[in-house]
């Protein structure tokens, strides 16, 4: 029988490693599964200048520190590509493509989202050496230099405008006819009005060339097929992102773009399954926000486990009838009810649930008003009283 963990984290980028550190530090038995080298996207970049408080570490060094920090507190890291997740029930099962099964009470999905690639010659070779997928990350390296932006949607034009704060010239490579872009009109107008931005229409990148660093792109006119050398110091590619969610598309709810939907605690549509980092629907995708997501999901997972274990042990697996009193310290009536119950001669076990701290249990049993009292036999609700009177309390016990 396979070992049962408290938390399994799928993905070893900044979000997953941060979650591992926080979960392990909370004394949760934690396993992190990664398909290859731990570190995520930052592992492929040269510099990291926008992580608060870190002034002299490269991107690979920073995520290596993340890894060491997680392992220092006890996170177990194994190689494995997850094929499917069975998240029904309290104990969940993660199965890898190699057929290995792991079990855990909570799962954190941190598989990230890859920038959509052009898949042209030279792109992989010059990644981090002039080829970039993040203006916010790398614009500083192109001060007073000339760069190209590939793409014409909102992200591409927003990033092109941002790059004009640093670069001397920004040329946008657009696949459409002159004057036609996918970006919203307001972004188009801003781009046209910016003296630093120029456009090359009806074109795609055929290949990227350089000597150690990018020094030109070879552009292809999609109408004529002509190839043209275009000299530049950097190429920023913004043609969309692809979240790594194929293996959970039948498990959790996704957006139309394939990102995982979450609530305020970063829990997915499946109880006990959380999502952190670029794989989830979010506004800003950066290492610092991924790390924050990791901390949030680990803390929320710990709360989920504690709440579920308490409920199972004290209610569902109880050998006697159970009275569950839903109360809140801000509601006098509910406090009066719990006080009365505590002073009664009960022939059942009394369990008190603070609705603020245990919203999950409250929602599960559709407790919308307090005080509410449930009576359970063999784990099943047999009676439910909302704002019960003293007579009703005496009758139910």
mmCIF file with all atom_site columns, N, CA and C in Angstrom, residues 89-160:
data_model
loop_
_atom_site.group_PDB
_atom_site.id
_atom_site.type_symbol
_atom_site.label_atom_id
_atom_site.label_alt_id
_atom_site.label_comp_id
_atom_site.label_asym_id
_atom_site.label_entity_id
_atom_site.label_seq_id
_atom_site.pdbx_PDB_ins_code
_atom_site.Cartn_x
_atom_site.Cartn_y
_atom_site.Cartn_z
_atom_site.occupancy
_atom_site.B_iso_or_equiv
_atom_site.pdbx_formal_charge
_atom_site.auth_seq_id
_atom_site.auth_comp_id
_atom_site.auth_asym_id
_atom_site.auth_atom_id
_atom_site.pdbx_PDB_model_num
ATOM 1   N N  . UNK A 1 89  ? -13.561 12.198 -2.543  1.00 0.00 ? 89  UNK A N  1
ATOM 2   C CA . UNK A 1 89  ? -13.309 11.723 -1.193  1.00 0.00 ? 89  UNK A CA 1
ATOM 3   C C  . UNK A 1 89  ? -12.187 12.479 -0.516  1.00 0.00 ? 89  UNK A C  1
ATOM 4   N N  . UNK A 1 90  ? -12.015 12.212 0.765   1.00 0.00 ? 90  UNK A N  1
ATOM 5   C CA . UNK A 1 90  ? -11.002 12.926 1.550   1.00 0.00 ? 90  UNK A CA 1
ATOM 6   C C  . UNK A 1 90  ? -9.597  12.523 1.121   1.00 0.00 ? 90  UNK A C  1
ATOM 7   N N  . UNK A 1 91  ? -9.352  11.233 0.941   1.00 0.00 ? 91  UNK A N  1
ATOM 8   C CA . UNK A 1 91  ? -8.039  10.773 0.479   1.00 0.00 ? 91  UNK A CA 1
ATOM 9   C C  . UNK A 1 91  ? -8.058  10.705 -1.042  1.00 0.00 ? 91  UNK A C  1
ATOM 10  N N  . UNK A 1 92  ? -7.155  11.435 -1.652  1.00 0.00 ? 92  UNK A N  1
ATOM 11  C CA . UNK A 1 92  ? -7.120  11.569 -3.106  1.00 0.00 ? 92  UNK A CA 1
ATOM 12  C C  . UNK A 1 92  ? -5.940  10.782 -3.689  1.00 0.00 ? 92  UNK A C  1
ATOM 13  N N  . UNK A 1 93  ? -6.024  10.449 -4.964  1.00 0.00 ? 93  UNK A N  1
ATOM 14  C CA . UNK A 1 93  ? -4.986  9.646  -5.606  1.00 0.00 ? 93  UNK A CA 1
ATOM 15  C C  . UNK A 1 93  ? -4.412  10.373 -6.813  1.00 0.00 ? 93  UNK A C  1
ATOM 16  N N  . UNK A 1 94  ? -3.099  10.442 -6.853  1.00 0.00 ? 94  UNK A N  1
ATOM 17  C CA . UNK A 1 94  ? -2.377  11.015 -7.982  1.00 0.00 ? 94  UNK A CA 1
ATOM 18  C C  . UNK A 1 94  ? -1.642  9.885  -8.697  1.00 0.00 ? 94  UNK A C  1
ATOM 19  N N  . UNK A 1 95  ? -1.857  9.755  -9.994  1.00 0.00 ? 95  UNK A N  1
ATOM 20  C CA . UNK A 1 95  ? -1.231  8.690  -10.771 1.00 0.00 ? 95  UNK A CA 1
ATOM 21  C C  . UNK A 1 95  ? -0.320  9.281  -11.833 1.00 0.00 ? 95  UNK A C  1
ATOM 22  N N  . UNK A 1 96  ? 0.915   8.813  -11.902 1.00 0.00 ? 96  UNK A N  1
ATOM 23  C CA . UNK A 1 96  ? 1.866   9.312  -12.889 1.00 0.00 ? 96  UNK A CA 1
ATOM 24  C C  . UNK A 1 96  ? 1.765   8.504  -14.179 1.00 0.00 ? 96  UNK A C  1
ATOM 25  N N  . UNK A 1 97  ? 2.408   9.008  -15.224 1.00 0.00 ? 97  UNK A N  1
ATOM 26  C CA . UNK A 1 97  ? 2.399   8.309  -16.511 1.00 0.00 ? 97  UNK A CA 1
ATOM 27  C C  . UNK A 1 97  ? 3.124   6.970  -16.430 1.00 0.00 ? 97  UNK A C  1
ATOM 28  N N  . UNK A 1 98  ? 3.979   6.828  -15.415 1.00 0.00 ? 98  UNK A N  1
ATOM 29  C CA . UNK A 1 98  ? 4.684   5.559  -15.221 1.00 0.00 ? 98  UNK A CA 1
ATOM 30  C C  . UNK A 1 98  ? 3.836   4.560  -14.450 1.00 0.00 ? 98  UNK A C  1
ATOM 31  N N  . UNK A 1 99  ? 2.628   4.990  -14.028 1.00 0.00 ? 99  UNK A N  1
ATOM 32  C CA . UNK A 1 99  ? 1.730   4.095  -13.315 1.00 0.00 ? 99  UNK A CA 1
ATOM 33  C C  . UNK A 1 99  ? 1.911   4.090  -11.809 1.00 0.00 ? 99  UNK A C  1
ATOM 34  N N  . UNK A 1 100 ? 2.747   4.982  -11.290 1.00 0.00 ? 100 UNK A N  1
ATOM 35  C CA . UNK A 1 100 ? 2.962   5.063  -9.844  1.00 0.00 ? 100 UNK A CA 1
ATOM 36  C C  . UNK A 1 100 ? 1.823   5.859  -9.213  1.00 0.00 ? 100 UNK A C  1
ATOM 37  N N  . UNK A 1 101 ? 1.269   5.340  -8.118  1.00 0.00 ? 101 UNK A N  1
ATOM 38  C CA . UNK A 1 101 ? 0.176   6.014  -7.425  1.00 0.00 ? 101 UNK A CA 1
ATOM 39  C C  . UNK A 1 101 ? 0.660   6.617  -6.110  1.00 0.00 ? 101 UNK A C  1
ATOM 40  N N  . UNK A 1 102 ? 0.237   7.848  -5.864  1.00 0.00 ? 102 UNK A N  1
ATOM 41  C CA . UNK A 1 102 ? 0.508   8.514  -4.592  1.00 0.00 ? 102 UNK A CA 1
ATOM 42  C C  . UNK A 1 102 ? -0.826  8.979  -4.016  1.00 0.00 ? 102 UNK A C  1
ATOM 43  N N  . UNK A 1 103 ? -0.946  8.922  -2.690  1.00 0.00 ? 103 UNK A N  1
ATOM 44  C CA . UNK A 1 103 ? -2.191  9.325  -2.036  1.00 0.00 ? 103 UNK A CA 1
ATOM 45  C C  . UNK A 1 103 ? -1.938  10.489 -1.088  1.00 0.00 ? 103 UNK A C  1
ATOM 46  N N  . UNK A 1 104 ? -2.934  11.389 -1.019  1.00 0.00 ? 104 UNK A N  1
ATOM 47  C CA . UNK A 1 104 ? -2.813  12.549 -0.140  1.00 0.00 ? 104 UNK A CA 1
ATOM 48  C C  . UNK A 1 104 ? -4.192  13.070 0.216   1.00 0.00 ? 104 UNK A C  1
ATOM 49  N N  . UNK A 1 105 ? -4.244  13.816 1.318   1.00 0.00 ? 105 UNK A N  1
ATOM 50  C CA . UNK A 1 105 ? -5.506  14.405 1.759   1.00 0.00 ? 105 UNK A CA 1
ATOM 51  C C  . UNK A 1 105 ? -5.811  15.691 1.000   1.00 0.00 ? 105 UNK A C  1
ATOM 52  N N  . UNK A 1 106 ? -4.777  16.358 0.513   1.00 0.00 ? 106 UNK A N  1
ATOM 53  C CA . UNK A 1 106 ? -4.963  17.602 -0.247  1.00 0.00 ? 106 UNK A CA 1
ATOM 54  C C  . UNK A 1 106 ? -3.948  17.659 -1.379  1.00 0.00 ? 106 UNK A C  1
ATOM 55  N N  . UNK A 1 107 ? -4.332  18.322 -2.457  1.00 0.00 ? 107 UNK A N  1
ATOM 56  C CA . UNK A 1 107 ? -3.465  18.437 -3.638  1.00 0.00 ? 107 UNK A CA 1
ATOM 57  C C  . UNK A 1 107 ? -3.349  19.901 -4.044  1.00 0.00 ? 107 UNK A C  1
ATOM 58  N N  . UNK A 1 108 ? -2.135  20.312 -4.369  1.00 0.00 ? 108 UNK A N  1
ATOM 59  C CA . UNK A 1 108 ? -1.894  21.667 -4.873  1.00 0.00 ? 108 UNK A CA 1
ATOM 60  C C  . UNK A 1 108 ? -1.369  21.556 -6.304  1.00 0.00 ? 108 UNK A C  1
ATOM 61  N N  . UNK A 1 109 ? -2.108  22.139 -7.233  1.00 0.00 ? 109 UNK A N  1
ATOM 62  C CA . UNK A 1 109 ? -1.713  22.122 -8.645  1.00 0.00 ? 109 UNK A CA 1
ATOM 63  C C  . UNK A 1 109 ? -0.895  23.375 -8.943  1.00 0.00 ? 109 UNK A C  1
ATOM 64  N N  . UNK A 1 110 ? 0.356   23.174 -9.348  1.00 0.00 ? 110 UNK A N  1
ATOM 65  C CA . UNK A 1 110 ? 1.248   24.304 -9.616  1.00 0.00 ? 110 UNK A CA 1
ATOM 66  C C  . UNK A 1 110 ? 2.067   24.023 -10.864 1.00 0.00 ? 110 UNK A C  1
ATOM 67  N N  . UNK A 1 111 ? 1.380   23.573 -11.913 1.00 0.00 ? 111 UNK A N  1
ATOM 68  C CA . UNK A 1 111 ? 2.055   23.128 -13.136 1.00 0.00 ? 111 UNK A CA 1
ATOM 69  C C  . UNK A 1 111 ? 2.392   24.261 -14.100 1.00 0.00 ? 111 UNK A C  1
ATOM 70  N N  . UNK A 1 112 ? 1.938   25.479 -13.802 1.00 0.00 ? 112 UNK A N  1
ATOM 71  C CA . UNK A 1 112 ? 2.357   26.635 -14.589 1.00 0.00 ? 112 UNK A CA 1
ATOM 72  C C  . UNK A 1 112 ? 1.664   26.768 -15.936 1.00 0.00 ? 112 UNK A C  1
ATOM 73  N N  . UNK A 1 113 ? 2.095   27.787 -16.665 1.00 0.00 ? 113 UNK A N  1
ATOM 74  C CA . UNK A 1 113 ? 1.597   28.049 -18.017 1.00 0.00 ? 113 UNK A CA 1
ATOM 75  C C  . UNK A 1 113 ? 2.778   28.501 -18.859 1.00 0.00 ? 113 UNK A C  1
ATOM 76  N N  . UNK A 1 114 ? 2.972   27.816 -19.921 1.00 0.00 ? 114 UNK A N  1
ATOM 77  C CA . UNK A 1 114 ? 4.108   28.121 -20.799 1.00 0.00 ? 114 UNK A CA 1
ATOM 78  C C  . UNK A 1 114 ? 3.736   29.191 -21.819 1.00 0.00 ? 114 UNK A C  1
ATOM 79  N N  . UNK A 1 115 ? 4.624   30.146 -22.071 1.00 0.00 ? 115 UNK A N  1
ATOM 80  C CA . UNK A 1 115 ? 4.374   31.071 -23.186 1.00 0.00 ? 115 UNK A CA 1
ATOM 81  C C  . UNK A 1 115 ? 4.274   30.264 -24.483 1.00 0.00 ? 115 UNK A C  1
ATOM 82  N N  . UNK A 1 116 ? 3.326   30.635 -25.294 1.00 0.00 ? 116 UNK A N  1
ATOM 83  C CA . UNK A 1 116 ? 3.203   29.953 -26.586 1.00 0.00 ? 116 UNK A CA 1
ATOM 84  C C  . UNK A 1 116 ? 4.432   30.279 -27.432 1.00 0.00 ? 116 UNK A C  1
ATOM 85  N N  . UNK A 1 117 ? 5.049   29.281 -27.977 1.00 0.00 ? 117 UNK A N  1
ATOM 86  C CA . UNK A 1 117 ? 6.294   29.458 -28.733 1.00 0.00 ? 117 UNK A CA 1
ATOM 87  C C  . UNK A 1 117 ? 6.016   29.660 -30.217 1.00 0.00 ? 117 UNK A C  1
ATOM 88  N N  . UNK A 1 118 ? 6.955   30.311 -30.866 1.00 0.00 ? 118 UNK A N  1
ATOM 89  C CA . UNK A 1 118 ? 6.896   30.428 -32.317 1.00 0.00 ? 118 UNK A CA 1
ATOM 90  C C  . UNK A 1 118 ? 7.295   29.121 -32.985 1.00 0.00 ? 118 UNK A C  1
ATOM 91  N N  . UNK A 1 119 ? 8.162   28.358 -32.273 1.00 0.00 ? 119 UNK A N  1
ATOM 92  C CA . UNK A 1 119 ? 8.704   27.101 -32.821 1.00 0.00 ? 119 UNK A CA 1
ATOM 93  C C  . UNK A 1 119 ? 9.467   27.342 -34.117 1.00 0.00 ? 119 UNK A C  1
ATOM 94  N N  . UNK A 1 120 ? 10.370  28.327 -34.062 1.00 0.00 ? 120 UNK A N  1
ATOM 95  C CA . UNK A 1 120 ? 11.219  28.606 -35.217 1.00 0.00 ? 120 UNK A CA 1
ATOM 96  C C  . UNK A 1 120 ? 12.680  28.374 -34.835 1.00 0.00 ? 120 UNK A C  1
ATOM 97  N N  . UNK A 1 121 ? 13.506  28.233 -35.841 1.00 0.00 ? 121 UNK A N  1
ATOM 98  C CA . UNK A 1 121 ? 14.932  28.022 -35.639 1.00 0.00 ? 121 UNK A CA 1
ATOM 99  C C  . UNK A 1 121 ? 15.538  29.186 -34.847 1.00 0.00 ? 121 UNK A C  1
ATOM 100 N N  . UNK A 1 122 ? 16.318  28.865 -33.830 1.00 0.00 ? 122 UNK A N  1
ATOM 101 C CA . UNK A 1 122 ? 17.010  29.883 -33.037 1.00 0.00 ? 122 UNK A CA 1
ATOM 102 C C  . UNK A 1 122 ? 16.247  30.324 -31.796 1.00 0.00 ? 122 UNK A C  1
ATOM 103 N N  . UNK A 1 123 ? 14.951  30.027 -31.734 1.00 0.00 ? 123 UNK A N  1
ATOM 104 C CA . UNK A 1 123 ? 14.156  30.497 -30.594 1.00 0.00 ? 123 UNK A CA 1
ATOM 105 C C  . UNK A 1 123 ? 14.648  29.894 -29.286 1.00 0.00 ? 123 UNK A C  1
ATOM 106 N N  . UNK A 1 124 ? 14.820  28.580 -29.268 1.00 0.00 ? 124 UNK A N  1
ATOM 107 C CA . UNK A 1 124 ? 15.267  27.909 -28.048 1.00 0.00 ? 124 UNK A CA 1
ATOM 108 C C  . UNK A 1 124 ? 16.716  28.274 -27.730 1.00 0.00 ? 124 UNK A C  1
ATOM 109 N N  . UNK A 1 125 ? 17.547  28.355 -28.767 1.00 0.00 ? 125 UNK A N  1
ATOM 110 C CA . UNK A 1 125 ? 18.970  28.651 -28.584 1.00 0.00 ? 125 UNK A CA 1
ATOM 111 C C  . UNK A 1 125 ? 19.193  30.004 -27.919 1.00 0.00 ? 125 UNK A C  1
ATOM 112 N N  . UNK A 1 126 ? 18.366  30.998 -28.259 1.00 0.00 ? 126 UNK A N  1
ATOM 113 C CA . UNK A 1 126 ? 18.585  32.352 -27.756 1.00 0.00 ? 126 UNK A CA 1
ATOM 114 C C  . UNK A 1 126 ? 17.601  32.752 -26.652 1.00 0.00 ? 126 UNK A C  1
ATOM 115 N N  . UNK A 1 127 ? 16.902  31.771 -26.101 1.00 0.00 ? 127 UNK A N  1
ATOM 116 C CA . UNK A 1 127 ? 16.013  32.075 -24.979 1.00 0.00 ? 127 UNK A CA 1
ATOM 117 C C  . UNK A 1 127 ? 16.847  32.551 -23.801 1.00 0.00 ? 127 UNK A C  1
ATOM 118 N N  . UNK A 1 128 ? 16.517  33.723 -23.270 1.00 0.00 ? 128 UNK A N  1
ATOM 119 C CA . UNK A 1 128 ? 17.302  34.308 -22.191 1.00 0.00 ? 128 UNK A CA 1
ATOM 120 C C  . UNK A 1 128 ? 18.546  35.020 -22.671 1.00 0.00 ? 128 UNK A C  1
ATOM 121 N N  . UNK A 1 129 ? 18.776  35.016 -23.986 1.00 0.00 ? 129 UNK A N  1
ATOM 122 C CA . UNK A 1 129 ? 19.941  35.689 -24.573 1.00 0.00 ? 129 UNK A CA 1
ATOM 123 C C  . UNK A 1 129 ? 19.485  36.631 -25.683 1.00 0.00 ? 129 UNK A C  1
ATOM 124 N N  . UNK A 1 130 ? 18.344  37.231 -25.448 1.00 0.00 ? 130 UNK A N  1
ATOM 125 C CA . UNK A 1 130 ? 17.765  38.139 -26.429 1.00 0.00 ? 130 UNK A CA 1
ATOM 126 C C  . UNK A 1 130 ? 16.335  37.787 -26.765 1.00 0.00 ? 130 UNK A C  1
ATOM 127 N N  . UNK A 1 131 ? 15.987  36.504 -26.627 1.00 0.00 ? 131 UNK A N  1
ATOM 128 C CA . UNK A 1 131 ? 14.596  36.072 -26.801 1.00 0.00 ? 131 UNK A CA 1
ATOM 129 C C  . UNK A 1 131 ? 13.930  36.058 -25.433 1.00 0.00 ? 131 UNK A C  1
ATOM 130 N N  . UNK A 1 132 ? 12.819  36.754 -25.311 1.00 0.00 ? 132 UNK A N  1
ATOM 131 C CA . UNK A 1 132 ? 12.123  36.863 -24.031 1.00 0.00 ? 132 UNK A CA 1
ATOM 132 C C  . UNK A 1 132 ? 10.613  36.722 -24.237 1.00 0.00 ? 132 UNK A C  1
ATOM 133 N N  . UNK A 1 133 ? 9.956   36.336 -23.162 1.00 0.00 ? 133 UNK A N  1
ATOM 134 C CA . UNK A 1 133 ? 8.493   36.217 -23.172 1.00 0.00 ? 133 UNK A CA 1
ATOM 135 C C  . UNK A 1 133 ? 7.875   37.079 -22.084 1.00 0.00 ? 133 UNK A C  1
ATOM 136 N N  . UNK A 1 134 ? 8.680   38.012 -21.529 1.00 0.00 ? 134 UNK A N  1
ATOM 137 C CA . UNK A 1 134 ? 8.213   38.820 -20.401 1.00 0.00 ? 134 UNK A CA 1
ATOM 138 C C  . UNK A 1 134 ? 8.908   40.176 -20.398 1.00 0.00 ? 134 UNK A C  1
ATOM 139 N N  . UNK A 1 135 ? 8.183   41.215 -20.809 1.00 0.00 ? 135 UNK A N  1
ATOM 140 C CA . UNK A 1 135 ? 8.759   42.556 -20.819 1.00 0.00 ? 135 UNK A CA 1
ATOM 141 C C  . UNK A 1 135 ? 9.022   43.063 -19.407 1.00 0.00 ? 135 UNK A C  1
ATOM 142 N N  . UNK A 1 136 ? 8.101   42.791 -18.488 1.00 0.00 ? 136 UNK A N  1
ATOM 143 C CA . UNK A 1 136 ? 8.280   43.227 -17.111 1.00 0.00 ? 136 UNK A CA 1
ATOM 144 C C  . UNK A 1 136 ? 9.555   42.659 -16.520 1.00 0.00 ? 136 UNK A C  1
ATOM 145 N N  . UNK A 1 137 ? 9.878   41.424 -16.895 1.00 0.00 ? 137 UNK A N  1
ATOM 146 C CA . UNK A 1 137 ? 11.073  40.767 -16.362 1.00 0.00 ? 137 UNK A CA 1
ATOM 147 C C  . UNK A 1 137 ? 12.360  41.311 -16.975 1.00 0.00 ? 137 UNK A C  1
ATOM 148 N N  . UNK A 1 138 ? 12.338  41.563 -18.280 1.00 0.00 ? 138 UNK A N  1
ATOM 149 C CA . UNK A 1 138 ? 13.598  41.750 -19.007 1.00 0.00 ? 138 UNK A CA 1
ATOM 150 C C  . UNK A 1 138 ? 13.802  43.108 -19.672 1.00 0.00 ? 138 UNK A C  1
ATOM 151 N N  . UNK A 1 139 ? 12.840  44.000 -19.557 1.00 0.00 ? 139 UNK A N  1
ATOM 152 C CA . UNK A 1 139 ? 12.966  45.285 -20.252 1.00 0.00 ? 139 UNK A CA 1
ATOM 153 C C  . UNK A 1 139 ? 14.227  46.038 -19.852 1.00 0.00 ? 139 UNK A C  1
ATOM 154 N N  . UNK A 1 140 ? 14.632  45.916 -18.588 1.00 0.00 ? 140 UNK A N  1
ATOM 155 C CA . UNK A 1 140 ? 15.823  46.627 -18.086 1.00 0.00 ? 140 UNK A CA 1
ATOM 156 C C  . UNK A 1 140 ? 17.085  46.313 -18.872 1.00 0.00 ? 140 UNK A C  1
ATOM 157 N N  . UNK A 1 141 ? 17.120  45.143 -19.482 1.00 0.00 ? 141 UNK A N  1
ATOM 158 C CA . UNK A 1 141 ? 18.328  44.730 -20.195 1.00 0.00 ? 141 UNK A CA 1
ATOM 159 C C  . UNK A 1 141 ? 18.433  45.345 -21.596 1.00 0.00 ? 141 UNK A C  1
ATOM 160 N N  . UNK A 1 142 ? 17.399  46.095 -22.004 1.00 0.00 ? 142 UNK A N  1
ATOM 161 C CA . UNK A 1 142 ? 17.374  46.618 -23.369 1.00 0.00 ? 142 UNK A CA 1
ATOM 162 C C  . UNK A 1 142 ? 17.273  48.142 -23.396 1.00 0.00 ? 142 UNK A C  1
ATOM 163 N N  . UNK A 1 143 ? 17.831  48.784 -22.392 1.00 0.00 ? 143 UNK A N  1
ATOM 164 C CA . UNK A 1 143 ? 17.827  50.248 -22.343 1.00 0.00 ? 143 UNK A CA 1
ATOM 165 C C  . UNK A 1 143 ? 18.613  50.795 -23.537 1.00 0.00 ? 143 UNK A C  1
ATOM 166 N N  . UNK A 1 144 ? 17.959  51.690 -24.292 1.00 0.00 ? 144 UNK A N  1
ATOM 167 C CA . UNK A 1 144 ? 18.567  52.351 -25.457 1.00 0.00 ? 144 UNK A CA 1
ATOM 168 C C  . UNK A 1 144 ? 18.922  51.372 -26.580 1.00 0.00 ? 144 UNK A C  1
ATOM 169 N N  . UNK A 1 145 ? 18.315  50.200 -26.591 1.00 0.00 ? 145 UNK A N  1
ATOM 170 C CA . UNK A 1 145 ? 18.535  49.231 -27.659 1.00 0.00 ? 145 UNK A CA 1
ATOM 171 C C  . UNK A 1 145 ? 17.258  49.088 -28.477 1.00 0.00 ? 145 UNK A C  1
ATOM 172 N N  . UNK A 1 146 ? 17.360  48.407 -29.613 1.00 0.00 ? 146 UNK A N  1
ATOM 173 C CA . UNK A 1 146 ? 16.213  48.214 -30.491 1.00 0.00 ? 146 UNK A CA 1
ATOM 174 C C  . UNK A 1 146 ? 15.701  46.787 -30.371 1.00 0.00 ? 146 UNK A C  1
ATOM 175 N N  . UNK A 1 147 ? 14.393  46.665 -30.165 1.00 0.00 ? 147 UNK A N  1
ATOM 176 C CA . UNK A 1 147 ? 13.807  45.343 -29.961 1.00 0.00 ? 147 UNK A CA 1
ATOM 177 C C  . UNK A 1 147 ? 12.602  45.150 -30.875 1.00 0.00 ? 147 UNK A C  1
ATOM 178 N N  . UNK A 1 148 ? 12.241  43.891 -31.063 1.00 0.00 ? 148 UNK A N  1
ATOM 179 C CA . UNK A 1 148 ? 11.047  43.537 -31.829 1.00 0.00 ? 148 UNK A CA 1
ATOM 180 C C  . UNK A 1 148 ? 10.053  42.857 -30.897 1.00 0.00 ? 148 UNK A C  1
ATOM 181 N N  . UNK A 1 149 ? 8.774   43.092 -31.156 1.00 0.00 ? 149 UNK A N  1
ATOM 182 C CA . UNK A 1 149 ? 7.703   42.420 -30.439 1.00 0.00 ? 149 UNK A CA 1
ATOM 183 C C  . UNK A 1 149 ? 6.905   41.616 -31.456 1.00 0.00 ? 149 UNK A C  1
ATOM 184 N N  . UNK A 1 150 ? 6.740   40.328 -31.186 1.00 0.00 ? 150 UNK A N  1
ATOM 185 C CA . UNK A 1 150 ? 5.979   39.460 -32.083 1.00 0.00 ? 150 UNK A CA 1
ATOM 186 C C  . UNK A 1 150 ? 4.605   39.222 -31.467 1.00 0.00 ? 150 UNK A C  1
ATOM 187 N N  . UNK A 1 151 ? 3.562   39.613 -32.193 1.00 0.00 ? 151 UNK A N  1
ATOM 188 C CA . UNK A 1 151 ? 2.209   39.471 -31.687 1.00 0.00 ? 151 UNK A CA 1
ATOM 189 C C  . UNK A 1 151 ? 1.439   40.769 -31.873 1.00 0.00 ? 151 UNK A C  1
ATOM 190 N N  . UNK A 1 152 ? 0.103   40.714 -31.788 1.00 0.00 ? 152 UNK A N  1
ATOM 191 C CA . UNK A 1 152 ? -0.677  41.929 -32.012 1.00 0.00 ? 152 UNK A CA 1
ATOM 192 C C  . UNK A 1 152 ? -1.950  41.969 -31.175 1.00 0.00 ? 152 UNK A C  1
ATOM 193 N N  . UNK A 1 153 ? -2.003  41.107 -30.146 1.00 0.00 ? 153 UNK A N  1
ATOM 194 C CA . UNK A 1 153 ? -3.132  41.130 -29.224 1.00 0.00 ? 153 UNK A CA 1
ATOM 195 C C  . UNK A 1 153 ? -2.901  42.136 -28.116 1.00 0.00 ? 153 UNK A C  1
ATOM 196 N N  . UNK A 1 154 ? -3.794  42.163 -27.151 1.00 0.00 ? 154 UNK A N  1
ATOM 197 C CA . UNK A 1 154 ? -3.680  43.118 -26.044 1.00 0.00 ? 154 UNK A CA 1
ATOM 198 C C  . UNK A 1 154 ? -2.348  42.990 -25.313 1.00 0.00 ? 154 UNK A C  1
ATOM 199 N N  . UNK A 1 155 ? -1.949  41.758 -25.008 1.00 0.00 ? 155 UNK A N  1
ATOM 200 C CA . UNK A 1 155 ? -0.701  41.553 -24.265 1.00 0.00 ? 155 UNK A CA 1
ATOM 201 C C  . UNK A 1 155 ? 0.494   42.071 -25.047 1.00 0.00 ? 155 UNK A C  1
ATOM 202 N N  . UNK A 1 156 ? 0.530   41.763 -26.338 1.00 0.00 ? 156 UNK A N  1
ATOM 203 C CA . UNK A 1 156 ? 1.661   42.184 -27.164 1.00 0.00 ? 156 UNK A CA 1
ATOM 204 C C  . UNK A 1 156 ? 1.768   43.708 -27.226 1.00 0.00 ? 156 UNK A C  1
ATOM 205 N N  . UNK A 1 157 ? 0.648   44.378 -27.432 1.00 0.00 ? 157 UNK A N  1
ATOM 206 C CA . UNK A 1 157 ? 0.697   45.838 -27.557 1.00 0.00 ? 157 UNK A CA 1
ATOM 207 C C  . UNK A 1 157 ? 0.951   46.498 -26.205 1.00 0.00 ? 157 UNK A C  1
ATOM 208 N N  . UNK A 1 158 ? 0.374   45.951 -25.148 1.00 0.00 ? 158 UNK A N  1
ATOM 209 C CA . UNK A 1 158 ? 0.667   46.478 -23.806 1.00 0.00 ? 158 UNK A CA 1
ATOM 210 C C  . UNK A 1 158 ? 2.153   46.363 -23.508 1.00 0.00 ? 158 UNK A C  1
ATOM 211 N N  . UNK A 1 159 ? 2.723   45.207 -23.818 1.00 0.00 ? 159 UNK A N  1
ATOM 212 C CA . UNK A 1 159 ? 4.144   45.001 -23.545 1.00 0.00 ? 159 UNK A CA 1
ATOM 213 C C  . UNK A 1 159 ? 5.010   45.880 -24.449 1.00 0.00 ? 159 UNK A C  1
ATOM 214 N N  . UNK A 1 160 ? 4.578   46.090 -25.674 1.00 0.00 ? 160 UNK A N  1
ATOM 215 C CA . UNK A 1 160 ? 5.317   46.980 -26.574 1.00 0.00 ? 160 UNK A CA 1
ATOM 216 C C  . UNK A 1 160 ? 5.345   48.393 -26.009 1.00 0.00 ? 160 UNK A C  1
#
